Coordinates of C-alpha atoms in Angstrom, one line a residue:
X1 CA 0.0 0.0 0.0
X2 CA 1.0 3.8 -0.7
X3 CA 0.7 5.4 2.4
X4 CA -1.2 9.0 2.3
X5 CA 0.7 12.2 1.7
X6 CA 0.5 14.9 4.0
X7 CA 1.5 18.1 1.4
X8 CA 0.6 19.0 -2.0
X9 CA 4.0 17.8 -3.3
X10 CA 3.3 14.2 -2.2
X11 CA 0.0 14.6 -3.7
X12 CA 1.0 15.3 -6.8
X13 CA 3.9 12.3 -6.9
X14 CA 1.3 9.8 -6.1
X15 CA -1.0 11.4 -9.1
X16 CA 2.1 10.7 -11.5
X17 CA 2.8 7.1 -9.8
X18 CA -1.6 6.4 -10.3
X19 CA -0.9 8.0 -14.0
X20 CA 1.9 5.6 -14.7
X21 CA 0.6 2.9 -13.2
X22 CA -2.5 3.5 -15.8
X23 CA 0.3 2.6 -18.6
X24 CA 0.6 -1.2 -17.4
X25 CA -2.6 -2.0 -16.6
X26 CA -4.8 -0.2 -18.8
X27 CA -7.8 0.5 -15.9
X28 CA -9.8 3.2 -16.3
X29 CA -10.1 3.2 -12.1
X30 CA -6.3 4.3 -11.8
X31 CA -7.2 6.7 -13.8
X32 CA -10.0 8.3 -12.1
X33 CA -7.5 8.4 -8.9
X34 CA -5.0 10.2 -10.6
X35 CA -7.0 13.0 -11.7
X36 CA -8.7 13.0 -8.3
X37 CA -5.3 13.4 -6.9
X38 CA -4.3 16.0 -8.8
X39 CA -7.8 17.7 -8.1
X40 CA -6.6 17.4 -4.8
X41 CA -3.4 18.6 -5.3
X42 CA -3.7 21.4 -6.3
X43 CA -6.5 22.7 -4.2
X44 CA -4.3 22.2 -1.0
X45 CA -1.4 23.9 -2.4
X46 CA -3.7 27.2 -3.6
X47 CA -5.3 26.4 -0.2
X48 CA -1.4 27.3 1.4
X49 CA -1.1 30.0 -0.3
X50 CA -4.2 32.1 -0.2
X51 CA -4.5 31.3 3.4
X52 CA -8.0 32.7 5.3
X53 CA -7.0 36.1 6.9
X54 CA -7.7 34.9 10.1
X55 CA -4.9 31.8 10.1
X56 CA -2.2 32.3 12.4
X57 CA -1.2 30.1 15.5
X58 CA -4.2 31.9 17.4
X59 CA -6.8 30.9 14.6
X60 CA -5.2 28.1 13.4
X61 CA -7.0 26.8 9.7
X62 CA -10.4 24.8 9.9
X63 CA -11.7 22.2 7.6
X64 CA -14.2 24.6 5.5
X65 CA -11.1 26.8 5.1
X66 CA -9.8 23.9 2.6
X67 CA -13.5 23.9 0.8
X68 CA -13.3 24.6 -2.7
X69 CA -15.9 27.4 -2.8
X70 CA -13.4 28.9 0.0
X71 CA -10.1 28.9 -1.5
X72 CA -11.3 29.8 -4.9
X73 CA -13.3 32.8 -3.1
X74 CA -9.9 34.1 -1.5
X75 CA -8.2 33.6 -5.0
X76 CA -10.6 35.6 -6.9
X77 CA -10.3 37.9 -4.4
X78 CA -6.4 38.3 -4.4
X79 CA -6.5 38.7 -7.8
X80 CA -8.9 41.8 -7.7
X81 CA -6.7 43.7 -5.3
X82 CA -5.9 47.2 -6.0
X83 CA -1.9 48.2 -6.0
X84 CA 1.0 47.9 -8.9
X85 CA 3.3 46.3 -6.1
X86 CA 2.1 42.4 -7.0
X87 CA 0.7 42.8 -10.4
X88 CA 2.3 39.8 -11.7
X89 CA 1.3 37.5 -9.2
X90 CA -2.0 39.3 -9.2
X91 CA -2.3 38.1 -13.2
X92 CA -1.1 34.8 -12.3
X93 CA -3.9 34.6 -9.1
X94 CA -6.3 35.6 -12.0
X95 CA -5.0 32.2 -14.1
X96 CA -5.4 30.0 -11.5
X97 CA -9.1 31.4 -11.2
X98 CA -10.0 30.3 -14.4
X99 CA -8.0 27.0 -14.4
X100 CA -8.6 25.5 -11.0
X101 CA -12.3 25.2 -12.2
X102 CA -11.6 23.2 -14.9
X103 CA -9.8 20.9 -12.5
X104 CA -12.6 20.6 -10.1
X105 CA -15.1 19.8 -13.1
X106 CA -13.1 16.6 -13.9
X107 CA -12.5 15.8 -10.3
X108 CA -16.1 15.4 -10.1
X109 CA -16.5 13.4 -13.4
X110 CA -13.6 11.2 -12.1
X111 CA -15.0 10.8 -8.8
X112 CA -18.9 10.9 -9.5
X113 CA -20.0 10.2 -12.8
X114 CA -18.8 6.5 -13.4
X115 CA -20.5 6.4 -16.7
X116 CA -18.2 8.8 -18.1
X117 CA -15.6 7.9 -20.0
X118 CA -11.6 9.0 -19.0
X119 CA -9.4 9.2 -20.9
X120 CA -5.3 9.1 -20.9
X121 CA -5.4 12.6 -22.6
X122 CA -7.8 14.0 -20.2
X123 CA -5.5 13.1 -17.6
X124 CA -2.7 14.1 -19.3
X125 CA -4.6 17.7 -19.5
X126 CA -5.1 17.8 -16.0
X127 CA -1.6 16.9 -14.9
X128 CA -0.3 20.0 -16.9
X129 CA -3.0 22.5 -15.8
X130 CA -2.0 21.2 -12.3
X131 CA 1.6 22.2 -12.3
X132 CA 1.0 25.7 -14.1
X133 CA -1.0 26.1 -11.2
X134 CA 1.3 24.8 -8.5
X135 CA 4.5 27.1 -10.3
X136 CA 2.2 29.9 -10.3
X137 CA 1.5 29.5 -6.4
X138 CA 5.2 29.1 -6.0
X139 CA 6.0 32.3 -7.8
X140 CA 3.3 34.6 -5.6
X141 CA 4.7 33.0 -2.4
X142 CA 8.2 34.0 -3.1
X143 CA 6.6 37.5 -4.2
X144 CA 4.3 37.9 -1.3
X145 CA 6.2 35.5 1.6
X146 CA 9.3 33.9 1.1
X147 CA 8.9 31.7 4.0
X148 CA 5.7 29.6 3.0
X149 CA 7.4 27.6 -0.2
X150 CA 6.1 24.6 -0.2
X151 CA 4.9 23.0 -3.4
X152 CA 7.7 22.5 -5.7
X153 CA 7.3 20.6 -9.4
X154 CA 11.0 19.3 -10.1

């Protein structure tokens, strides 16, 4: 057994293992758990870095701040700040806006819908929409906080 990851990076690994794995046996289930896990991926590395506003060691993160309707809410709103000081990571928060949708759509296909059909390429997709996303969160933590790097595609 593959033992659960704890961070976005491990996530993403075990995505890549699942979408490899796909190549020798050809199941459509392996599949479905490697978009899944890229779904969720990426969601908890935008989660870590559009943190709540309230999230330090006094209000330390709940469950519903990890909700998808939350973390896309904070990103929309990060990207619709006012300023010229973090214009590029404010374009970039605007990207991840319209991509991580896209993502969630065929998490819930994967997950839900098991009369749909996935495919290799829609997995493919996925995988690269996933690590724009992740380089992009990268990028606007070094511009806005140095310290909270975590996600890293190698």
């Amino acid at each position: 057994l593959i033992p659960m990851p704890t961070n976005s990076h491990a996530l993403l690994a075990l995505a890549q293992h699942f979408q490899q794995l796909h190549a020798q046996t050809q199941d459509e289930a392996v599949l479905r758990a490697a978009l899944s896990r890229f779904y969720f991926a990426t969601l908890h590395c935008v989660a870590q870095t559009f943190k709540p506003l309230r999230s330090d060691s006094l209000h330390p993160p709940r469950s519903k701040d990890y909700a998808y309707e939350a973390v896309i809410g904070r990103v929309v709103a990060y990207g619709r700040t006012e300023g010229e000081e973090n214009q590029p990571a404010r374009t970039q928060a605007n990207g991840i806006a319209k991509m991580l949708p896209l993502i969630k759509r065929m998490q819930v296909l994967a997950d839900y819908d098991l009369a749909f059909t996935i495919t290799t390429m829609m997995v493919e997709d996925t995988r690269i929409r996933c690590e724009q996303i992740v380089r992009w969160c990268n990028n606007i933590r070094q511009t806005t906080d140095k310290d909270q790097a975590e996600a890293v595609i190698p």
